[in-house]
mmCIF file of C-alpha atoms and ligand atoms in Angstrom:
data_model
loop_
_atom_site.group_PDB
_atom_site.id
_atom_site.type_symbol
_atom_site.label_atom_id
_atom_site.label_comp_id
_atom_site.label_asym_id
_atom_site.label_seq_id
_atom_site.Cartn_x
_atom_site.Cartn_y
_atom_site.Cartn_z
ATOM 1 C CA MET A 1 24.278 7.111 8.508
ATOM 2 C CA PHE A 2 21.274 4.901 9.376
ATOM 3 C CA LYS A 3 20.028 5.268 12.956
ATOM 4 C CA SER A 4 17.383 3.396 14.889
ATOM 5 C CA GLY A 5 16.092 2.703 18.364
ATOM 6 C CA PHE A 6 13.244 2.399 20.812
ATOM 7 C CA ILE A 7 11.561 5.472 22.227
ATOM 8 C CA GLY A 8 9.240 5.050 25.224
ATOM 9 C CA ILE A 9 6.351 7.489 25.637
ATOM 10 C CA ILE A 10 5.440 7.799 29.320
ATOM 11 C CA GLY A 11 3.380 10.136 31.469
ATOM 12 C CA ARG A 12 0.357 10.308 33.712
ATOM 13 C CA PRO A 13 -3.058 9.396 32.258
ATOM 14 C CA ASN A 14 -4.753 11.625 29.688
ATOM 15 C CA VAL A 15 -1.814 13.914 28.804
ATOM 16 C CA GLY A 16 -1.935 12.811 25.146
ATOM 17 C CA LYS A 17 0.553 9.942 24.811
ATOM 18 C CA SER A 18 -1.537 7.949 22.355
ATOM 19 C CA THR A 19 -2.470 11.069 20.402
ATOM 20 C CA LEU A 20 1.254 11.808 20.098
ATOM 21 C CA LEU A 21 1.984 8.251 18.940
ATOM 22 C CA ASN A 22 -0.639 8.603 16.213
ATOM 23 C CA SER A 23 0.698 11.992 15.227
ATOM 24 C CA LEU A 24 4.278 10.659 15.010
ATOM 25 C CA ILE A 25 3.206 7.666 12.917
ATOM 26 C CA GLY A 26 0.731 9.594 10.783
ATOM 27 C CA ASP A 27 -2.056 7.046 11.261
ATOM 28 C CA LYS A 28 -4.417 6.176 14.085
ATOM 29 C CA ILE A 29 -3.152 2.954 15.620
ATOM 30 C CA ALA A 30 -3.794 3.773 19.291
ATOM 31 C CA ILE A 31 -7.189 4.721 20.682
ATOM 32 C CA THR A 32 -7.608 8.077 22.400
ATOM 33 C CA THR A 33 -10.372 9.473 24.584
ATOM 34 C CA HIS A 34 -10.888 12.356 26.997
ATOM 35 C CA LYS A 35 -11.064 9.870 29.890
ATOM 36 C CA PRO A 36 -7.971 8.785 31.840
ATOM 37 C CA GLN A 37 -6.649 5.198 31.688
ATOM 38 C CA THR A 38 -7.689 4.609 28.108
ATOM 39 C CA THR A 39 -4.540 2.753 27.057
ATOM 40 C CA ARG A 40 -3.989 -0.589 28.810
ATOM 41 C CA ASN A 41 -1.205 -2.237 26.800
ATOM 42 C CA LYS A 42 2.104 -1.221 25.318
ATOM 43 C CA ILE A 43 1.622 -0.374 21.642
ATOM 44 C CA MET A 44 4.516 -0.149 19.250
ATOM 45 C CA GLY A 45 4.380 2.341 16.401
ATOM 46 C CA ILE A 46 7.092 2.324 13.749
ATOM 47 C CA LYS A 47 8.171 5.476 11.949
ATOM 48 C CA ASN A 48 10.403 5.099 8.911
ATOM 49 C CA ILE A 49 12.344 8.132 7.763
ATOM 50 C CA GLU A 50 14.929 8.440 5.029
ATOM 51 C CA ASN A 51 17.932 7.642 7.224
ATOM 52 C CA GLY A 52 16.407 5.906 10.192
ATOM 53 C CA GLN A 53 13.737 3.884 11.910
ATOM 54 C CA LEU A 54 12.136 5.271 15.054
ATOM 55 C CA ILE A 55 10.245 2.704 17.113
ATOM 56 C CA PHE A 56 7.820 4.334 19.532
ATOM 57 C CA LEU A 57 6.243 2.594 22.521
ATOM 58 C CA ASP A 58 2.962 4.060 23.718
ATOM 59 C CA THR A 59 2.218 3.047 27.302
ATOM 60 C CA PRO A 60 -0.621 3.200 29.835
ATOM 61 C CA GLY A 61 -0.714 6.292 32.027
ATOM 62 C CA ILE A 62 1.267 6.000 35.253
ATOM 63 C CA HIS A 63 -1.096 6.420 38.204
ATOM 64 C CA LYS A 64 -1.837 5.251 41.724
ATOM 65 C CA VAL A 65 -2.738 1.614 41.499
ATOM 66 C CA SER A 66 -6.107 0.417 42.735
ATOM 67 C CA SER A 67 -6.749 -2.988 41.151
ATOM 68 C CA PRO A 68 -4.845 -5.854 39.522
ATOM 69 C CA LEU A 69 -5.751 -4.438 36.112
ATOM 70 C CA ASN A 70 -4.234 -1.067 37.061
ATOM 71 C CA GLN A 71 -1.207 -2.834 38.458
ATOM 72 C CA PHE A 72 -0.634 -4.510 35.101
ATOM 73 C CA MET A 73 -1.045 -1.178 33.307
ATOM 74 C CA VAL A 74 1.487 0.691 35.438
ATOM 75 C CA ALA A 75 3.971 -2.201 35.353
ATOM 76 C CA THR A 76 3.673 -2.145 31.542
ATOM 77 C CA ALA A 77 4.543 1.541 31.491
ATOM 78 C CA MET A 78 7.447 1.192 33.915
ATOM 79 C CA ASP A 79 8.832 -1.631 31.784
ATOM 80 C CA THR A 80 9.766 0.857 29.059
ATOM 81 C CA PHE A 81 12.213 2.485 31.499
ATOM 82 C CA ARG A 82 14.388 -0.567 30.890
ATOM 83 C CA ASN A 83 13.563 -1.386 27.290
ATOM 84 C CA ALA A 84 13.986 1.957 25.564
ATOM 85 C CA ASP A 85 16.922 3.965 24.201
ATOM 86 C CA ILE A 86 15.202 7.276 24.853
ATOM 87 C CA LEU A 87 12.263 8.247 27.044
ATOM 88 C CA LEU A 88 9.728 10.900 26.229
ATOM 89 C CA LEU A 89 8.039 12.177 29.371
ATOM 90 C CA LEU A 90 4.787 13.767 28.321
ATOM 91 C CA VAL A 91 3.060 16.451 30.389
ATOM 92 C CA GLU A 92 0.287 18.872 29.517
ATOM 93 C CA VAL A 93 0.866 22.601 29.466
ATOM 94 C CA THR A 94 -2.459 23.361 31.154
ATOM 95 C CA SER A 95 -1.606 21.542 34.406
ATOM 96 C CA GLY A 96 1.693 23.174 35.329
ATOM 97 C CA ILE A 97 3.817 20.675 37.240
ATOM 98 C CA HIS A 98 1.141 18.221 38.330
ATOM 99 C CA ARG A 99 1.772 16.209 41.512
ATOM 100 C CA ASP A 100 1.734 13.021 39.440
ATOM 101 C CA ASP A 101 4.291 14.459 36.982
ATOM 102 C CA GLN A 102 6.533 15.093 39.980
ATOM 103 C CA HIS A 103 6.080 11.464 41.126
ATOM 104 C CA ILE A 104 7.162 10.187 37.727
ATOM 105 C CA VAL A 105 10.155 12.536 37.687
ATOM 106 C CA ASN A 106 11.150 11.169 41.107
ATOM 107 C CA SER A 107 11.153 7.645 39.717
ATOM 108 C CA LEU A 108 13.467 8.741 36.886
ATOM 109 C CA GLN A 109 16.332 9.706 39.194
ATOM 110 C CA ASP A 110 18.433 6.581 38.534
ATOM 111 C CA ILE A 111 17.715 6.445 34.818
ATOM 112 C CA ARG A 112 20.712 6.544 32.504
ATOM 113 C CA LEU A 113 18.729 7.147 29.310
ATOM 114 C CA PRO A 114 18.197 10.518 27.708
ATOM 115 C CA VAL A 115 14.821 11.826 28.876
ATOM 116 C CA ILE A 116 13.075 14.410 26.718
ATOM 117 C CA LEU A 117 10.279 16.398 28.296
ATOM 118 C CA ILE A 118 7.383 16.951 25.910
ATOM 119 C CA ILE A 119 5.032 19.732 26.917
ATOM 120 C CA ASN A 120 1.826 18.838 25.085
ATOM 121 C CA LYS A 121 -1.423 20.642 24.221
ATOM 122 C CA ILE A 122 0.202 23.999 23.481
ATOM 123 C CA ASP A 123 -2.724 24.761 21.158
ATOM 124 C CA LEU A 124 -4.756 25.408 24.328
ATOM 125 C CA VAL A 125 -2.688 28.264 25.779
ATOM 126 C CA ARG A 126 -1.085 31.564 24.956
ATOM 127 C CA LYS A 127 2.533 31.103 23.897
ATOM 128 C CA ASN A 128 3.917 33.306 26.678
ATOM 129 C CA ILE A 129 3.158 30.757 29.392
ATOM 130 C CA ILE A 130 5.258 28.024 27.767
ATOM 131 C CA LEU A 131 8.767 29.359 28.434
ATOM 132 C CA PRO A 132 8.291 29.897 32.198
ATOM 133 C CA LEU A 133 6.893 26.369 32.504
ATOM 134 C CA MET A 134 9.899 24.968 30.628
ATOM 135 C CA ASP A 135 12.137 26.743 33.167
ATOM 136 C CA ARG A 136 10.261 25.272 36.110
ATOM 137 C CA PHE A 137 10.554 21.756 34.711
ATOM 138 C CA ARG A 138 14.253 22.279 34.014
ATOM 139 C CA GLN A 139 14.736 22.913 37.725
ATOM 140 C CA ILE A 140 13.317 19.540 38.784
ATOM 141 C CA PHE A 141 15.209 17.265 36.351
ATOM 142 C CA PRO A 142 18.135 17.474 33.908
ATOM 143 C CA PHE A 143 16.042 16.797 30.798
ATOM 144 C CA THR A 144 18.098 16.240 27.649
ATOM 145 C CA GLU A 145 15.663 18.495 25.794
ATOM 146 C CA ILE A 146 12.350 20.177 26.397
ATOM 147 C CA ILE A 147 10.066 20.348 23.375
ATOM 148 C CA PRO A 148 6.604 21.954 23.366
ATOM 149 C CA VAL A 149 4.163 20.305 20.964
ATOM 150 C CA SER A 150 0.540 19.930 20.071
ATOM 151 C CA ALA A 151 -0.032 16.260 19.365
ATOM 152 C CA LEU A 152 -3.476 17.196 18.100
ATOM 153 C CA SER A 153 -2.387 19.780 15.512
ATOM 154 C CA ASN A 154 1.056 18.241 14.853
ATOM 155 C CA GLU A 155 2.839 21.474 15.828
ATOM 156 C CA GLY A 156 6.368 20.708 17.046
ATOM 157 C CA VAL A 157 6.164 17.046 16.039
ATOM 158 C CA PRO A 158 8.557 17.314 13.054
ATOM 159 C CA ILE A 159 11.105 19.067 15.324
ATOM 160 C CA LEU A 160 10.730 16.231 17.825
ATOM 161 C CA ILE A 161 11.464 13.653 15.116
ATOM 162 C CA GLU A 162 14.595 15.563 14.077
ATOM 163 C CA GLN A 163 15.863 15.771 17.648
ATOM 164 C CA LEU A 164 15.200 12.085 18.233
ATOM 165 C CA TRP A 165 17.164 11.127 15.153
ATOM 166 C CA LYS A 166 20.129 13.138 16.450
ATOM 167 C CA LEU A 167 20.061 11.304 19.799
ATOM 168 C CA LEU A 168 19.598 7.774 18.458
ATOM 169 C CA PRO A 169 22.545 5.417 17.991
ATOM 170 C CA GLU A 170 23.602 4.062 14.634
ATOM 171 C CA GLY A 171 21.592 0.899 14.066
ATOM 172 C CA PRO A 172 19.733 -1.398 11.685
ATOM 173 C CA ARG A 173 16.208 -1.322 10.331
ATOM 174 C CA TYR A 174 14.680 -3.610 12.943
ATOM 175 C CA PHE A 175 11.294 -4.022 11.243
ATOM 176 C CA PRO A 176 10.170 -4.233 7.603
ATOM 177 C CA GLU A 177 9.370 -0.894 6.043
ATOM 178 C CA ASP A 178 5.674 -1.686 5.539
ATOM 179 C CA MET A 179 5.143 -2.594 9.204
ATOM 180 C CA MET A 180 3.402 0.126 11.207
ATOM 181 C CA THR A 181 2.799 -1.616 14.543
ATOM 182 C CA ASP A 182 3.450 -4.851 16.417
ATOM 183 C CA ARG A 183 -0.233 -5.143 17.237
ATOM 184 C CA THR A 184 -2.500 -7.509 15.325
ATOM 185 C CA GLU A 185 -5.541 -6.486 13.312
ATOM 186 C CA ARG A 186 -7.662 -8.284 15.908
ATOM 187 C CA PHE A 187 -6.154 -6.188 18.689
ATOM 188 C CA ILE A 188 -6.758 -2.947 16.817
ATOM 189 C CA ALA A 189 -10.335 -3.941 16.043
ATOM 190 C CA SER A 190 -10.982 -4.711 19.723
ATOM 191 C CA GLU A 191 -9.448 -1.403 20.754
ATOM 192 C CA ILE A 192 -11.645 0.546 18.329
ATOM 193 C CA ILE A 193 -14.692 -1.050 19.965
ATOM 194 C CA ARG A 194 -13.355 -0.211 23.427
ATOM 195 C CA GLU A 195 -12.809 3.402 22.331
ATOM 196 C CA LYS A 196 -16.456 3.731 21.307
ATOM 197 C CA ILE A 197 -17.618 2.165 24.580
ATOM 198 C CA THR A 198 -15.423 4.570 26.550
ATOM 199 C CA LEU A 199 -16.810 7.538 24.631
ATOM 200 C CA LEU A 200 -20.470 6.479 24.833
ATOM 201 C CA THR A 201 -20.764 5.152 28.404
ATOM 202 C CA HIS A 202 -20.221 6.663 31.824
ATOM 203 C CA GLN A 203 -18.919 6.131 35.332
ATOM 204 C CA GLU A 204 -17.327 2.742 35.850
ATOM 205 C CA ILE A 205 -18.433 1.100 32.601
ATOM 206 C CA PRO A 206 -15.311 1.876 30.506
ATOM 207 C CA TYR A 207 -13.110 0.572 33.316
ATOM 208 C CA ALA A 208 -15.120 -2.643 33.634
ATOM 209 C CA THR A 209 -15.022 -3.501 29.930
ATOM 210 C CA ALA A 210 -12.697 -5.814 28.024
ATOM 211 C CA VAL A 211 -13.227 -6.531 24.337
ATOM 212 C CA VAL A 212 -12.099 -9.714 22.645
ATOM 213 C CA VAL A 213 -12.337 -10.247 18.899
ATOM 214 C CA GLU A 214 -13.357 -13.850 18.421
ATOM 215 C CA THR A 215 -13.640 -13.981 14.630
ATOM 216 C CA PHE A 216 -11.731 -11.943 12.060
ATOM 217 C CA LYS A 217 -12.350 -13.359 8.596
ATOM 218 C CA GLU A 218 -11.317 -11.601 5.430
ATOM 219 C CA ASP A 219 -13.162 -12.235 2.189
ATOM 220 C CA GLU A 220 -10.743 -10.648 -0.264
ATOM 221 C CA SER A 221 -12.907 -11.235 -3.329
ATOM 222 C CA LYS A 222 -15.591 -9.004 -1.769
ATOM 223 C CA ASN A 223 -13.159 -6.715 0.141
ATOM 224 C CA LEU A 224 -15.163 -7.592 3.237
ATOM 225 C CA ILE A 225 -14.059 -8.406 6.775
ATOM 226 C CA ARG A 226 -16.380 -10.284 9.097
ATOM 227 C CA ILE A 227 -15.688 -9.486 12.752
ATOM 228 C CA GLN A 228 -17.343 -10.991 15.811
ATOM 229 C CA ALA A 229 -16.397 -9.518 19.151
ATOM 230 C CA ALA A 230 -17.333 -10.131 22.765
ATOM 231 C CA ILE A 231 -17.678 -7.197 25.134
ATOM 232 C CA ASN A 232 -16.951 -8.522 28.606
ATOM 233 C CA VAL A 233 -18.234 -6.664 31.651
ATOM 234 C CA ALA A 234 -17.849 -7.302 35.367
ATOM 235 C CA LYS A 235 -21.503 -7.156 36.524
ATOM 236 C CA ASP A 236 -25.037 -7.916 35.301
ATOM 237 C CA SER A 237 -26.126 -4.288 35.630
ATOM 238 C CA GLN A 238 -23.332 -3.214 33.259
ATOM 239 C CA LYS A 239 -24.560 -5.626 30.625
ATOM 240 C CA GLY A 240 -27.975 -3.936 30.613
ATOM 241 C CA ILE A 241 -26.436 -0.501 30.214
ATOM 242 C CA LEU A 242 -24.194 -1.609 27.357
ATOM 243 C CA ILE A 243 -27.076 -3.169 25.470
ATOM 244 C CA GLY A 244 -29.334 -0.194 26.120
ATOM 245 C CA LYS A 245 -33.050 0.267 25.451
ATOM 246 C CA LYS A 246 -34.023 -2.239 22.757
ATOM 247 C CA GLY A 247 -30.352 -2.675 21.968
ATOM 248 C CA SER A 248 -29.858 0.988 21.092
ATOM 249 C CA MET A 249 -26.531 1.438 22.911
ATOM 250 C CA LEU A 250 -24.943 -1.661 21.456
ATOM 251 C CA LYS A 251 -26.150 -0.637 18.016
ATOM 252 C CA GLU A 252 -24.550 2.814 18.342
ATOM 253 C CA ILE A 253 -21.259 1.338 19.586
ATOM 254 C CA GLY A 254 -21.286 -1.069 16.643
ATOM 255 C CA LYS A 255 -22.083 1.623 14.113
ATOM 256 C CA ARG A 256 -19.299 3.970 15.229
ATOM 257 C CA ALA A 257 -16.766 1.155 15.547
ATOM 258 C CA ARG A 258 -17.622 -0.131 12.084
ATOM 259 C CA LEU A 259 -17.091 3.291 10.486
ATOM 260 C CA ASP A 260 -13.615 3.590 12.049
ATOM 261 C CA MET A 261 -12.719 0.039 11.105
ATOM 262 C CA GLU A 262 -13.755 0.604 7.500
ATOM 263 C CA LYS A 263 -11.347 3.532 7.366
ATOM 264 C CA PHE A 264 -8.494 1.727 9.090
ATOM 265 C CA PHE A 265 -8.765 -1.566 7.226
ATOM 266 C CA ALA A 266 -9.881 0.002 3.918
ATOM 267 C CA ALA A 267 -12.556 -2.648 3.562
ATOM 268 C CA ARG A 268 -16.239 -3.149 4.200
ATOM 269 C CA ILE A 269 -16.836 -4.466 7.695
ATOM 270 C CA TYR A 270 -19.561 -6.772 8.923
ATOM 271 C CA LEU A 271 -19.477 -6.379 12.707
ATOM 272 C CA GLU A 272 -21.322 -8.452 15.297
ATOM 273 C CA LEU A 273 -21.101 -7.617 19.008
ATOM 274 C CA PHE A 274 -22.058 -9.693 22.046
ATOM 275 C CA VAL A 275 -22.084 -8.666 25.688
ATOM 276 C CA ARG A 276 -20.980 -11.174 28.315
ATOM 277 C CA VAL A 277 -20.820 -10.914 32.075
ATOM 278 C CA ARG A 278 -17.538 -12.216 33.474
ATOM 279 C CA LYS A 279 -17.995 -11.542 37.179
ATOM 280 C CA ASP A 280 -15.278 -9.339 38.685
ATOM 281 C CA TRP A 281 -12.849 -9.996 35.853
ATOM 282 C CA THR A 282 -10.657 -6.971 36.758
ATOM 283 C CA HIS A 283 -9.646 -8.833 39.939
ATOM 284 C CA ASP A 284 -9.264 -12.323 38.489
ATOM 285 C CA PRO A 285 -5.748 -13.285 37.327
ATOM 286 C CA ARG A 286 -7.032 -15.935 34.928
ATOM 287 C CA MET A 287 -9.503 -13.664 33.169
ATOM 288 C CA LEU A 288 -7.012 -10.784 33.102
ATOM 289 C CA LYS A 289 -4.634 -13.071 31.262
ATOM 290 C CA GLU A 290 -7.355 -14.239 28.895
ATOM 291 C CA PHE A 291 -8.130 -10.611 27.974
ATOM 292 C CA GLY A 292 -4.480 -9.727 27.375
ATOM 293 C CA TYR A 293 -3.791 -7.931 30.641
ATOM 294 C CA ALA A 294 -0.986 -10.093 31.994
ATOM 295 C CA ASP A 295 2.598 -10.833 30.992
HETATM 296 N N1 GTP B 301 -6.186 20.350 22.757
HETATM 297 C C1 GTP B 301 -5.409 19.259 22.717
HETATM 298 N N2 GTP B 301 -5.892 18.095 23.152
HETATM 299 C C2 GTP B 301 -5.083 17.017 23.087
HETATM 300 C C3 GTP B 301 -3.765 17.077 22.576
HETATM 301 N N3 GTP B 301 -3.220 15.845 22.654
HETATM 302 C C4 GTP B 301 -4.174 15.052 23.186
HETATM 303 N N4 GTP B 301 -5.294 15.745 23.453
HETATM 304 C C5 GTP B 301 -6.551 15.241 24.034
HETATM 305 O O1 GTP B 301 -6.280 14.736 25.328
HETATM 306 C C6 GTP B 301 -7.142 13.618 25.618
HETATM 307 C C7 GTP B 301 -6.301 12.438 26.031
HETATM 308 O O2 GTP B 301 -5.539 11.983 24.930
HETATM 309 P P1 GTP B 301 -4.890 10.527 24.891
HETATM 310 O O3 GTP B 301 -3.959 10.497 23.736
HETATM 311 O O4 GTP B 301 -5.950 9.482 24.962
HETATM 312 O O5 GTP B 301 -4.087 10.550 26.263
HETATM 313 P P2 GTP B 301 -3.162 9.402 26.894
HETATM 314 O O6 GTP B 301 -2.028 10.076 27.559
HETATM 315 O O7 GTP B 301 -2.833 8.372 25.880
HETATM 316 O O8 GTP B 301 -4.160 8.814 27.991
HETATM 317 P P3 GTP B 301 -4.128 7.346 28.701
HETATM 318 O O9 GTP B 301 -4.032 6.314 27.637
HETATM 319 O O10 GTP B 301 -5.414 7.306 29.427
HETATM 320 O O11 GTP B 301 -2.953 7.367 29.626
HETATM 321 C C8 GTP B 301 -7.945 13.364 24.340
HETATM 322 O O12 GTP B 301 -9.187 13.980 24.490
HETATM 323 C C9 GTP B 301 -7.113 14.061 23.267
HETATM 324 O O13 GTP B 301 -7.860 14.509 22.166
HETATM 325 C C10 GTP B 301 -3.301 18.351 22.103
HETATM 326 O O14 GTP B 301 -2.175 18.520 21.640
HETATM 327 N N5 GTP B 301 -4.168 19.395 22.205
HETATM 328 MG MG1 MG B 302 -3.253 6.391 25.792
#
């Protein structure tokens, strides 16, 4: 029997949703960092197995909303409540039942879908704390299953795939077998740049940055891709920080992004970065739309 369906991955920021998506797919399509609110858009990852197609939807972390950008992010995550066949609620084993996990559980009360609780990051703790935590979670919601995993080491991930297959309905192969994501190469390139910015800069800078790939030209005869990208920031002072002393910060961002892109695209990359100030873009509906943060 061939089974298929859409599986939403939800949870508060930083619990490892994108790491789990990558682990399920077996390739890095979603960026991951140690800082919360890394993911801003829904990212589809397609997993083909012998007798099924599992379509995962990585989502932004659900959190208290403070700006129009955050509003878009949380609305994107909540959207999967309606558009999925199964929900995976991800929590991290090191936080117990976090207040924000409880808030998400509260918003699941009217949901008809199967909800699987994934307790992530089990590589960080001794095994004997996992079972009691599973019991505590079982008392706050009738989860269809509770599965402990380590998205980072892949432990528990094959079991999760098996369980998902059992729960999915019979269905077609929705997407061609060689398709890994719904996101374009341009989007992935811009996200890789944003990952490096988030890792290399501090305070508000990652949250004030939007990257747009303006040129993506493949020269197949040379196995070379030429990429030009604009890094948009909200204030003049942020531009200075991103460029750095004699351009050193921008150079480092470019170098690290290029190395990742060369791996992902299996080609040589020629990468050019520009920094632009777009005043207060996180509060401007038109610019949010331009940067891909609107419906
Ligand atoms: N030790 C350990 N760390 C993990 C595991 N899974 C994720 N992490 C780390 O947790 C941090 C957050 O991971 P992400 O995948 O970016 O988290 P997220 O839930 O997608 O975060 P947002 O997109 O901000 O909502 C990163 O530093 C990951 O390396 C795990 O199983 N074990
Ligand atoms: Mg993420």
